[in-house]
mmCIF file of C-alpha atoms in Angstrom:
data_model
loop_
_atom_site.group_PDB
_atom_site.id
_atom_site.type_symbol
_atom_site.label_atom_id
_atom_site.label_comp_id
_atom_site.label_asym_id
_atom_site.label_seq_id
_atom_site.Cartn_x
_atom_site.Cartn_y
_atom_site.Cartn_z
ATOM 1 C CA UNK A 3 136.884 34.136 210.813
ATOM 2 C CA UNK A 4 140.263 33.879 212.636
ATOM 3 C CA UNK A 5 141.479 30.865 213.580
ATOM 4 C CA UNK A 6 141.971 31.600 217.418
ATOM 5 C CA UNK A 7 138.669 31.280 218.165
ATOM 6 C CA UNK A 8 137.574 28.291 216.297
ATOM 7 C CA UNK A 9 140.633 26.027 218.050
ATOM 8 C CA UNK A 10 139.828 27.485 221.283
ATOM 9 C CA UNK A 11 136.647 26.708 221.255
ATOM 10 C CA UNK A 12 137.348 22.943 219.697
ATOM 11 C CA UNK A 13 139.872 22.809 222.798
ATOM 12 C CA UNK A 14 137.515 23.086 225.167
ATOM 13 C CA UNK A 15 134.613 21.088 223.559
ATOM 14 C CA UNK A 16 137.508 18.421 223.715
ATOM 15 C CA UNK A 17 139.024 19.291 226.725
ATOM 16 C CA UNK A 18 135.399 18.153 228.332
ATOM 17 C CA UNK A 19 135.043 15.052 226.519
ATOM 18 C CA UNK A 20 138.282 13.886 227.297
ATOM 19 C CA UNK A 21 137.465 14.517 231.032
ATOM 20 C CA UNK A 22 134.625 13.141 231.149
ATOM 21 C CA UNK A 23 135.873 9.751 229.404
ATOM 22 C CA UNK A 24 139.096 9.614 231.819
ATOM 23 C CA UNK A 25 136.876 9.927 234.471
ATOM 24 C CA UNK A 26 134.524 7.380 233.760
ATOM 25 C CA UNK A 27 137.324 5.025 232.779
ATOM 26 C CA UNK A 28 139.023 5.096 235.681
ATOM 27 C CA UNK A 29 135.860 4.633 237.775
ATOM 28 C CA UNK A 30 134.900 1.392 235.984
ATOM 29 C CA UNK A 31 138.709 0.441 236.364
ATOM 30 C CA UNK A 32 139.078 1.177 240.004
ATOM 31 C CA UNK A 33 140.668 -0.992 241.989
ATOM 32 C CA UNK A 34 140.970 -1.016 246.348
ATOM 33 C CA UNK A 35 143.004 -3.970 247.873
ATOM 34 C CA UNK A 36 139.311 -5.429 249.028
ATOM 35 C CA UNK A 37 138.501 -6.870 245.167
ATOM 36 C CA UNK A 38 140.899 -9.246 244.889
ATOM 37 C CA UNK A 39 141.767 -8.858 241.238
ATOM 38 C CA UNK A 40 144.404 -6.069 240.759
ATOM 39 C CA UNK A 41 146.187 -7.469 237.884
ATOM 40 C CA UNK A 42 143.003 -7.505 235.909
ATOM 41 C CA UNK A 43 142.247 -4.244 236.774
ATOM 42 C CA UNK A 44 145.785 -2.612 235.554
ATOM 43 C CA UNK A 45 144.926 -4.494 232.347
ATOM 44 C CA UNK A 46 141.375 -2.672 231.821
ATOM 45 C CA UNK A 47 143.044 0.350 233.430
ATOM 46 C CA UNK A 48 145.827 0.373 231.065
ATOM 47 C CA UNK A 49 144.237 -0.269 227.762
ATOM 48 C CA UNK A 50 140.874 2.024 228.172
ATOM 49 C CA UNK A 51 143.376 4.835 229.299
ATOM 50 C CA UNK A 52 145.506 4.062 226.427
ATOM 51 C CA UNK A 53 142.684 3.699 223.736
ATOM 52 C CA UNK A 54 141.121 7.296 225.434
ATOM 53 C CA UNK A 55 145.189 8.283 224.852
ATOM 54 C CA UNK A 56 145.335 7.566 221.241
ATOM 55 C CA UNK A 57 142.128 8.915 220.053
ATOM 56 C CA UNK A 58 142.645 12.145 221.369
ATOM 57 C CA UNK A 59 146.419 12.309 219.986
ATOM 58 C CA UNK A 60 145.170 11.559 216.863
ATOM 59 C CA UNK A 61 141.872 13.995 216.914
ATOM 60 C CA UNK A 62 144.527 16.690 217.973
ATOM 61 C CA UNK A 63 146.423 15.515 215.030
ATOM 62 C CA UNK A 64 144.204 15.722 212.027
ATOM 63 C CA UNK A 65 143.293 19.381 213.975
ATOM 64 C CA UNK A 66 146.582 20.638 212.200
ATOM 65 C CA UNK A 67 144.980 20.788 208.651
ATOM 66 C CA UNK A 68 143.865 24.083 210.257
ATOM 67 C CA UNK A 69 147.391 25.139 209.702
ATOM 68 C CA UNK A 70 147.358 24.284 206.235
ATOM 69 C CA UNK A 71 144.407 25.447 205.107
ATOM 70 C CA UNK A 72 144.518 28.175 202.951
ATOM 71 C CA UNK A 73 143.413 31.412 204.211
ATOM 72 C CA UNK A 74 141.511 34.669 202.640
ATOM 73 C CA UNK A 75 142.705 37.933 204.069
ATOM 74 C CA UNK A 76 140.544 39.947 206.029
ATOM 75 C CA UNK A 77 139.852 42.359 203.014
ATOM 76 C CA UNK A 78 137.910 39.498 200.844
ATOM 77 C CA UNK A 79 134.861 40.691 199.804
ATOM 78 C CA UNK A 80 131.955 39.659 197.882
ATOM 79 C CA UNK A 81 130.676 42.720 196.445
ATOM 80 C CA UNK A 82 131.670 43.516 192.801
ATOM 81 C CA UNK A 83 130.157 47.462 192.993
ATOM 82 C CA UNK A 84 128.918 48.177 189.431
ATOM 83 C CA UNK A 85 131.359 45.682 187.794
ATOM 84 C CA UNK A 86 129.801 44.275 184.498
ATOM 85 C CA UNK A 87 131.029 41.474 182.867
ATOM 86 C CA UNK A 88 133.475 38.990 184.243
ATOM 87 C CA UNK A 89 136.325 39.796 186.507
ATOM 88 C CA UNK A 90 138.786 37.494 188.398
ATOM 89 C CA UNK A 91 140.330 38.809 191.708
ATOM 90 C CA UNK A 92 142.738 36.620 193.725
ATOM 91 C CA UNK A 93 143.458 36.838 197.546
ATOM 92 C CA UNK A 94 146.545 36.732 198.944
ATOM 93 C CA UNK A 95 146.546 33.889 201.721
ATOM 94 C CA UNK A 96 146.269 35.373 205.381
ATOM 95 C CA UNK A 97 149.324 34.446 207.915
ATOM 96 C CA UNK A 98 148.989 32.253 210.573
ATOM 97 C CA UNK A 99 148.287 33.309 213.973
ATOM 98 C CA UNK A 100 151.324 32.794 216.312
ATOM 99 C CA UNK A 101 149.281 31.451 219.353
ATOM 100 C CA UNK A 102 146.458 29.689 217.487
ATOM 101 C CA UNK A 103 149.292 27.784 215.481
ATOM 102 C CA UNK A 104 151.184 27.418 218.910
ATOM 103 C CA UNK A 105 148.367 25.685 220.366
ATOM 104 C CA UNK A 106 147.502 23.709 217.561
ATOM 105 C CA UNK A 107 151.003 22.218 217.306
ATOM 106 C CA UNK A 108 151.343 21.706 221.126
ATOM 107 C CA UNK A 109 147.842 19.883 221.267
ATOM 108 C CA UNK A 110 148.778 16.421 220.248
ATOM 109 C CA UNK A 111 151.736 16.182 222.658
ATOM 110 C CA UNK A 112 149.377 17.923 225.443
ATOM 111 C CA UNK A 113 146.912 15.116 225.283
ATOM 112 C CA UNK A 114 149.342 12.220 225.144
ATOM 113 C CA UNK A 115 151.021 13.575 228.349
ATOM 114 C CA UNK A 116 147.909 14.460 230.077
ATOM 115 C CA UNK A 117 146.593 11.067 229.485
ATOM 116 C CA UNK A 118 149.088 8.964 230.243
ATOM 117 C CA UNK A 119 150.049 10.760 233.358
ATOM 118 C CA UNK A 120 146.666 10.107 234.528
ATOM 119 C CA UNK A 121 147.014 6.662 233.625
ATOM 120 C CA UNK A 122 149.958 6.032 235.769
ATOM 121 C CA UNK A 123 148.774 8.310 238.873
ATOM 122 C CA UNK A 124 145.209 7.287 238.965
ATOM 123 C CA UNK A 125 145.960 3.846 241.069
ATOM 124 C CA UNK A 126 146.173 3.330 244.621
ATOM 125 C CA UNK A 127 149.650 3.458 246.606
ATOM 126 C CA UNK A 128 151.067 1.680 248.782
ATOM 127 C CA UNK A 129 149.321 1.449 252.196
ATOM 128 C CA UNK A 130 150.161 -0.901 254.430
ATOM 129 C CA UNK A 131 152.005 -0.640 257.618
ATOM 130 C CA UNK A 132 154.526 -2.951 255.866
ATOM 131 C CA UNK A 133 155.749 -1.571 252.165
ATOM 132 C CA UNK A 134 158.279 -3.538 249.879
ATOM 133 C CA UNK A 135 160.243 -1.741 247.515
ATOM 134 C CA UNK A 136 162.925 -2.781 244.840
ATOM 135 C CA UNK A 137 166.350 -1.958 245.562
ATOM 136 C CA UNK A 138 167.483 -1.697 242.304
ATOM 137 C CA UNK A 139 166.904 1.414 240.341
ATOM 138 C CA UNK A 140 164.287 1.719 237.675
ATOM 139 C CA UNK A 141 165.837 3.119 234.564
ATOM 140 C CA UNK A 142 163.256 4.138 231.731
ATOM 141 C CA UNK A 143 165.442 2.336 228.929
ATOM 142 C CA UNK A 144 164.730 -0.882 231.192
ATOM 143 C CA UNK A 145 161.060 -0.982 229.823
ATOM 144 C CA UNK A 146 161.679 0.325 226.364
ATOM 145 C CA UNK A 147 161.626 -2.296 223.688
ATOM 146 C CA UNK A 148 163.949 -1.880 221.137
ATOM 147 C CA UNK A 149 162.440 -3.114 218.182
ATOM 148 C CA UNK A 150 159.141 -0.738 218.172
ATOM 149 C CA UNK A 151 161.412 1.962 219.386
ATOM 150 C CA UNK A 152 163.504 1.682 216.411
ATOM 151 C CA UNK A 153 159.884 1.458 214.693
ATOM 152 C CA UNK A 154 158.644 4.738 216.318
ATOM 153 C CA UNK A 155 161.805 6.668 215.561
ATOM 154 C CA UNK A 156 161.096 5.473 211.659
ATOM 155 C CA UNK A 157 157.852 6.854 212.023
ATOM 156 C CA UNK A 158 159.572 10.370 213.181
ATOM 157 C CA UNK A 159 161.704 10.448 210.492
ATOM 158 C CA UNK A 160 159.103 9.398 207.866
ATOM 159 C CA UNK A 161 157.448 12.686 209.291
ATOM 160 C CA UNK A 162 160.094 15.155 208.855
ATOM 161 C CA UNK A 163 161.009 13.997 205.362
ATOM 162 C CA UNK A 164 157.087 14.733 205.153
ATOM 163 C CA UNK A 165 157.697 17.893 206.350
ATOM 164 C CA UNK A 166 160.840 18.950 204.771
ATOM 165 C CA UNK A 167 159.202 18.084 201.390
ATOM 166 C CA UNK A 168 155.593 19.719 202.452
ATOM 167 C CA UNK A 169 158.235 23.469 203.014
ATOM 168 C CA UNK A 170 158.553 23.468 199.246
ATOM 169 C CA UNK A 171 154.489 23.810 199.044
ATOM 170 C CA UNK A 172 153.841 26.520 196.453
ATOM 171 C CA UNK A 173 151.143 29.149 197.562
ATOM 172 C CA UNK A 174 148.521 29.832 195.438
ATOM 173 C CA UNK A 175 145.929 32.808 196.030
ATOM 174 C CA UNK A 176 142.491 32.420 196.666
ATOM 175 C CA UNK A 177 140.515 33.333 193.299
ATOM 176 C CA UNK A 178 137.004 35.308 193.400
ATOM 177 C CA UNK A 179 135.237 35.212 190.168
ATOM 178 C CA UNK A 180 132.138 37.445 189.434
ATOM 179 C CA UNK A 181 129.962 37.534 186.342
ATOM 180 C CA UNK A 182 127.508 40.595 186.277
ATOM 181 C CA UNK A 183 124.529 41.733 183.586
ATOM 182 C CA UNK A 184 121.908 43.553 184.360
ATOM 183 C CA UNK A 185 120.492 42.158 187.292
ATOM 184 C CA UNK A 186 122.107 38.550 186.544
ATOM 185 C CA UNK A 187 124.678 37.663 189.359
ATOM 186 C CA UNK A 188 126.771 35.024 190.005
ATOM 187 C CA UNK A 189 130.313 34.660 192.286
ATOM 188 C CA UNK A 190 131.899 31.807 193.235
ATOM 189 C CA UNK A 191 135.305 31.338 195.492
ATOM 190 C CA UNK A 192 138.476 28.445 194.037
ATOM 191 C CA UNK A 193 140.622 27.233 196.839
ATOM 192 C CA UNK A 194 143.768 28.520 197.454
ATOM 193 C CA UNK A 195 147.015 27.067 199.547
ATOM 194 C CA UNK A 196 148.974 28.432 201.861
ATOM 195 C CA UNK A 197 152.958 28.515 201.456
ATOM 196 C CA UNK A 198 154.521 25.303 203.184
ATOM 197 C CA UNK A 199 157.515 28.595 204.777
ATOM 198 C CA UNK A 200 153.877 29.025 206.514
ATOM 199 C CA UNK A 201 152.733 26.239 208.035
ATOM 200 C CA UNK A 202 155.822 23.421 208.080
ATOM 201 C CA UNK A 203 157.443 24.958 210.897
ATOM 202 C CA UNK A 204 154.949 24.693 212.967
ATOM 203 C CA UNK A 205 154.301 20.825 212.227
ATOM 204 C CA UNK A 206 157.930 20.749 213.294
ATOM 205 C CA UNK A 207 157.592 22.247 216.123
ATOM 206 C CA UNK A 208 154.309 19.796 216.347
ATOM 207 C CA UNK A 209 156.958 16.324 216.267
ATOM 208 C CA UNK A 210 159.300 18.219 218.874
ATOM 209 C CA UNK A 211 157.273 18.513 221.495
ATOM 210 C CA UNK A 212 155.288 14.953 220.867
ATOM 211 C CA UNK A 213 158.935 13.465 220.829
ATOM 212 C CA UNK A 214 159.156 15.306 224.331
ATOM 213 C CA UNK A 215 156.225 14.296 225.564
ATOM 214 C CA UNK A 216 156.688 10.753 224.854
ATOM 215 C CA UNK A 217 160.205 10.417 226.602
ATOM 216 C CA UNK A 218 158.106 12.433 229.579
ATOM 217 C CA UNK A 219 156.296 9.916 229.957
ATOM 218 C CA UNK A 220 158.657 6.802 229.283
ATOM 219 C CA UNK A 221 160.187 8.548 232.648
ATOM 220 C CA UNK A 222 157.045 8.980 234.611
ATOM 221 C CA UNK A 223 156.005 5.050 233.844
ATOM 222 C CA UNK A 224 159.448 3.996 235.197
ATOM 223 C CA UNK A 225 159.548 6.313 237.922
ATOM 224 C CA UNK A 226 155.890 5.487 239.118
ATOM 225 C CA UNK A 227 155.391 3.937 242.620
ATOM 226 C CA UNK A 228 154.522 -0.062 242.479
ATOM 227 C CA UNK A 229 150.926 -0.873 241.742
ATOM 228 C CA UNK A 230 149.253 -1.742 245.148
ATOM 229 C CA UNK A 231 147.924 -5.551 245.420
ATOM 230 C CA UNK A 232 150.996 -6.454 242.032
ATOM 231 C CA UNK A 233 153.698 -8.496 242.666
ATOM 232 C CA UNK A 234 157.009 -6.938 241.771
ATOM 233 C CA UNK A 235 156.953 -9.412 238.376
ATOM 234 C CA UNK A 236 153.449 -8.172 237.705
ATOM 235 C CA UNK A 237 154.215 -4.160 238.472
ATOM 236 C CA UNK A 238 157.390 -4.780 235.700
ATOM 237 C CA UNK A 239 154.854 -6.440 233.395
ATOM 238 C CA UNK A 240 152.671 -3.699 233.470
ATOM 239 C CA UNK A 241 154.889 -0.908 233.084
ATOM 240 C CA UNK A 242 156.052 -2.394 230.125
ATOM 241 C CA UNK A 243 153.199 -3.041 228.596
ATOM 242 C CA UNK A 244 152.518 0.656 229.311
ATOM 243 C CA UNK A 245 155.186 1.869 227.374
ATOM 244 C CA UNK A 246 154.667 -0.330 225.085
ATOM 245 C CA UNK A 247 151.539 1.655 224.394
ATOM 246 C CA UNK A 248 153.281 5.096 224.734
ATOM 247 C CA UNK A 249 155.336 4.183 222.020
ATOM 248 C CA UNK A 250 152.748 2.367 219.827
ATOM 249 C CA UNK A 251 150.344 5.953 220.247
ATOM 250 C CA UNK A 252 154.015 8.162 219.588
ATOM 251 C CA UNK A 253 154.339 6.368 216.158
ATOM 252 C CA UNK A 254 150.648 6.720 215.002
ATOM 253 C CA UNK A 255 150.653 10.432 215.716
ATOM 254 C CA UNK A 256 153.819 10.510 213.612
ATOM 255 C CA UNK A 257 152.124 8.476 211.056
ATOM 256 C CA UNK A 258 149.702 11.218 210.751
ATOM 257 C CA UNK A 259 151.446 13.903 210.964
ATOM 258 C CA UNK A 260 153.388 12.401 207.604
ATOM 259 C CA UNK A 261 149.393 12.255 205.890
ATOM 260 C CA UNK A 262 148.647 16.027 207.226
ATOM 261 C CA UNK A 263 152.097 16.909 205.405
ATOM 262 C CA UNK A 264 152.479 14.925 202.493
ATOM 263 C CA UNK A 265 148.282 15.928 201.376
ATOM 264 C CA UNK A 266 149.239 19.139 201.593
ATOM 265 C CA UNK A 267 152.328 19.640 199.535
ATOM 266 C CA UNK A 268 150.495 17.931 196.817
ATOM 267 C CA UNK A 269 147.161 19.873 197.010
ATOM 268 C CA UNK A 270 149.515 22.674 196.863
ATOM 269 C CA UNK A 271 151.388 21.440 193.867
ATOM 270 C CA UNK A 272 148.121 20.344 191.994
ATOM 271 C CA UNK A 273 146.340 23.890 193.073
ATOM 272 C CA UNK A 274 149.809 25.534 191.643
ATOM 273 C CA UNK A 275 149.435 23.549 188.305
ATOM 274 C CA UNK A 276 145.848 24.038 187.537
ATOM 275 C CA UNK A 277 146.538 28.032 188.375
ATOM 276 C CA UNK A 278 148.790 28.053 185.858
ATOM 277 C CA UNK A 279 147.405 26.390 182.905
ATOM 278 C CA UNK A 280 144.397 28.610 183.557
ATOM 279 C CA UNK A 281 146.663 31.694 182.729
ATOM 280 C CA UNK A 282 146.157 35.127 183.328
ATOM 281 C CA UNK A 283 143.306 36.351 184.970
ATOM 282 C CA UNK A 284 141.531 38.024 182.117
ATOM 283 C CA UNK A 285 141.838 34.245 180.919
ATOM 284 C CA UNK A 286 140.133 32.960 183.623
ATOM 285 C CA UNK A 287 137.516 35.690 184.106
ATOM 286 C CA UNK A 288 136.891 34.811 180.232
ATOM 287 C CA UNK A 289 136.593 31.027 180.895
ATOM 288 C CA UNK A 290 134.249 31.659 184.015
ATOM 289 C CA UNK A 291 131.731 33.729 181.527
ATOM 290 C CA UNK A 292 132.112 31.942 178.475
ATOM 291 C CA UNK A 293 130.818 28.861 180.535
ATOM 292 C CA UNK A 294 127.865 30.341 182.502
ATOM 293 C CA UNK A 295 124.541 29.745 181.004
ATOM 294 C CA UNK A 296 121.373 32.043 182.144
ATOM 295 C CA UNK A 297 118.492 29.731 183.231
ATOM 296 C CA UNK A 298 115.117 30.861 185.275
ATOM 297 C CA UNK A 299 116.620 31.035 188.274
ATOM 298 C CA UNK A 300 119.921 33.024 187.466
ATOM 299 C CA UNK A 301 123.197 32.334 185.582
ATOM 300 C CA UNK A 302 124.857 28.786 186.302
ATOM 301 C CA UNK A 303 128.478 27.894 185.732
ATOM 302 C CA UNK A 304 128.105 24.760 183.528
ATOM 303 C CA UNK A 305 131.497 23.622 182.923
ATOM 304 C CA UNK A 306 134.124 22.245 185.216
ATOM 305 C CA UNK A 307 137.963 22.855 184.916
ATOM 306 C CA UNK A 308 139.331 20.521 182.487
ATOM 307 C CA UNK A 309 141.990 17.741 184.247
ATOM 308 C CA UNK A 310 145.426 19.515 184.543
ATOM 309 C CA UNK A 311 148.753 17.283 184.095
ATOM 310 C CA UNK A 312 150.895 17.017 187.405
ATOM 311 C CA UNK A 313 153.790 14.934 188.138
ATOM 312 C CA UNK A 314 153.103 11.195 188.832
ATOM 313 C CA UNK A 315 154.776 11.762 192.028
ATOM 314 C CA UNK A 316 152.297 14.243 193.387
ATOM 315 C CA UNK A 317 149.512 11.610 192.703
ATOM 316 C CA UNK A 318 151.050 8.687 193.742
ATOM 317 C CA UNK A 319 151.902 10.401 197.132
ATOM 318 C CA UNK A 320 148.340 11.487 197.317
ATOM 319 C CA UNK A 321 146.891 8.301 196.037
ATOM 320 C CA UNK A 322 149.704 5.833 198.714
ATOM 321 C CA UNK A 323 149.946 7.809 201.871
ATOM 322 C CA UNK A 324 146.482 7.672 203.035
ATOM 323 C CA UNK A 325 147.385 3.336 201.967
ATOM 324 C CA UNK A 326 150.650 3.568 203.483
ATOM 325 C CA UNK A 327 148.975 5.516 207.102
ATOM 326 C CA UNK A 328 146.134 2.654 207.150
ATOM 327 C CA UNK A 329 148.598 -0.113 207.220
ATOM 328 C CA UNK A 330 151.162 1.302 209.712
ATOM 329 C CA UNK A 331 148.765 2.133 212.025
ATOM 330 C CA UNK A 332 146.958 -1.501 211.569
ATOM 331 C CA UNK A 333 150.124 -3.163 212.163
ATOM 332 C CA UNK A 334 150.600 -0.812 215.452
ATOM 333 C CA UNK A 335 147.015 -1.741 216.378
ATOM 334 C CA UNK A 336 147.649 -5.217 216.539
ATOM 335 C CA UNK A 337 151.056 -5.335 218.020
ATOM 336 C CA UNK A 338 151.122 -7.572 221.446
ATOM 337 C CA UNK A 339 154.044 -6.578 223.275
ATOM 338 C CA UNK A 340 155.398 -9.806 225.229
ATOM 339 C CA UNK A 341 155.163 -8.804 228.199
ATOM 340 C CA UNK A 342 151.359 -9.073 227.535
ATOM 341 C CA UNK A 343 152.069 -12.497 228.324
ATOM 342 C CA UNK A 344 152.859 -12.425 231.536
ATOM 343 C CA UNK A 345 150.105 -10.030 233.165
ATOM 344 C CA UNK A 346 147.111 -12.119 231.048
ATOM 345 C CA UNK A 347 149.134 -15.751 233.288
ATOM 346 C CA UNK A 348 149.543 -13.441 236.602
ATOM 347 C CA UNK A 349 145.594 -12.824 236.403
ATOM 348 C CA UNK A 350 144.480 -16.102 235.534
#
């Protein structure tokens, strides 16, 4: 099966749920000047939007393991003919689809756009026969704060060294092994992995456009007409806080995209190291029959491959960055920008 059609079709199964939750989230956080509570409403606004936000970034995130992945070609095939015996035949990974891998990359920076710019447009304007407006210009940089921004761009760069070192990814070919006598069958697939010159590019590509898509949106929360029924310190307050979030969603998505990366250069590496202390294929279709035994219901491989020695880097990558991912994206979770402050006293 390509790939096309699987991420297509995941796109639109989550295409509708995300609709259907902005939708319902902005119902339940409407506001019209008649309720009296506006500033309590831009905080449920802004944090189910931004909770909807993150989710799907990160959904569209882990989605890029399809790029990694390894692949069979479209010439696999499970029939051995008249084969007796044991034979080992390995499968050269397939190449990735230009568009699927397009759209897989762009996904994560599609959804924190799309989101967001919901988030800011789904309020009501100014409608009074009387409108204040500031004077002074609204830069984006105004709102950004500095220290998570440096924080953010860490996470970015903590990605691309992911990436960079996820390029030298060895590829390893799928293996089919077969075991034939008489009218005793047995054939099993190992996992392969697909060249990092395959798939790093494309998470590249991935932390472009969610860099993009993050200053996008920076510009669109600064640019933004005022919040009907806010006071001009509230409507500040708020857009802060909003890119506050932006920022705070930007870095977990980079966070990830450093796990996606860094677990597959070292399933790569390990897959590349237990390929070759197998040896040759006679050598492995000589293990794979050595180690089947025939029982009542048909020949059963009984013996798994022995433990293979990799570097303690690969593990301790393996082993840390799922550690290292948890505890970023907990201290992101809990970060209270301080401008929190100040729309939790203008609603009480």
């Amino acid at each position: 099966m390509t790939m096309l059609p699987v991420l297509v079709l995941g796109l639109c199964l989550g295409l509708t749920a995300l609709a259907i939750l902005v939708y319902a989230m902005v119902r339940l956080s409407g506001w019209s000047p008649d309720d009296g509570a506006p500033v309590t409403s831009a905080r449920m606004h802004g944090f189910a939007m931004a909770v909807i936000a993150t989710l799907a970034v990160l959904f569209a995130v882990f989605l890029l393991m399809g790029l990694v992945d390894d692949g069979f070609t479209d010439h696999q095939t499970t029939d051995a003919g008249d084969r007796q015996g044991a034979t080992a035949t390995e499968f050269p990974t397939s190449p990735l689809e230009p568009v699927s891998a397009a759209l897989a990359a762009a996904l994560p920076s599609l959804f924190l756009l799309g989101v967001y710019a919901v988030a800011q447009r789904t309020w009501p304007r100014p409608a009074g026969p009387v409108r204040n407006a500031r004077l002074a210009a609204r830069r984006p940089l105004d709102y950004v704060p500095w220290p998570l921004l440096w924080v953010t761009v860490g996470s970015g760069l903590a990605a691309v060294a992911a990436v960079v070192l996820a390029w030298s990814t060895p590829e390893v070919q799928a293996l089919h092994l077969w075991y034939a006598s008489g009218t005793q069958t047995l054939g099993t697939y190992t996992q392969g992995s697909r060249p990092g010159t395959g798939f790093a590019p494309w998470l590249v590509l991935a932390l472009v456009l969610l860099a993009a898509a993050t200053a996008a949106v920076i510009v669109l929360v600064a640019r933004r007409p005022p919040l009907t029924g806010l006071s001009t310190v509230a409507d500040e307050a708020v857009r802060r806080v909003a890119v506050h979030r932006v920022l705070r969603t930007a870095a977990a998505a980079a966070l990830a995209v450093s796990l996606v990366a860094v677990t597959a250069w070292s399933s790569g590496v390990r897959a590349h190291a237990e390929r070759a202390a197998a040896g040759s294929l006679e050598a492995l279709a000589d293990e794979f029959a050595t180690n089947i035994t025939i029982t009542a219901e048909g020949p059963v491989h009984t013996l798994s491959a022995p433990p293979v020695d990799v570097p303690l880097a690969v593990d301790a990558l393996m082993a840390g960055a799922p550690i290292a991912v948890l505890l970023g994206s907990a201290v992101l979770l809990f970060w209270r920008p301080t401008a929190a402050r100040v729309v939790r006293a203008t609603s009480s």
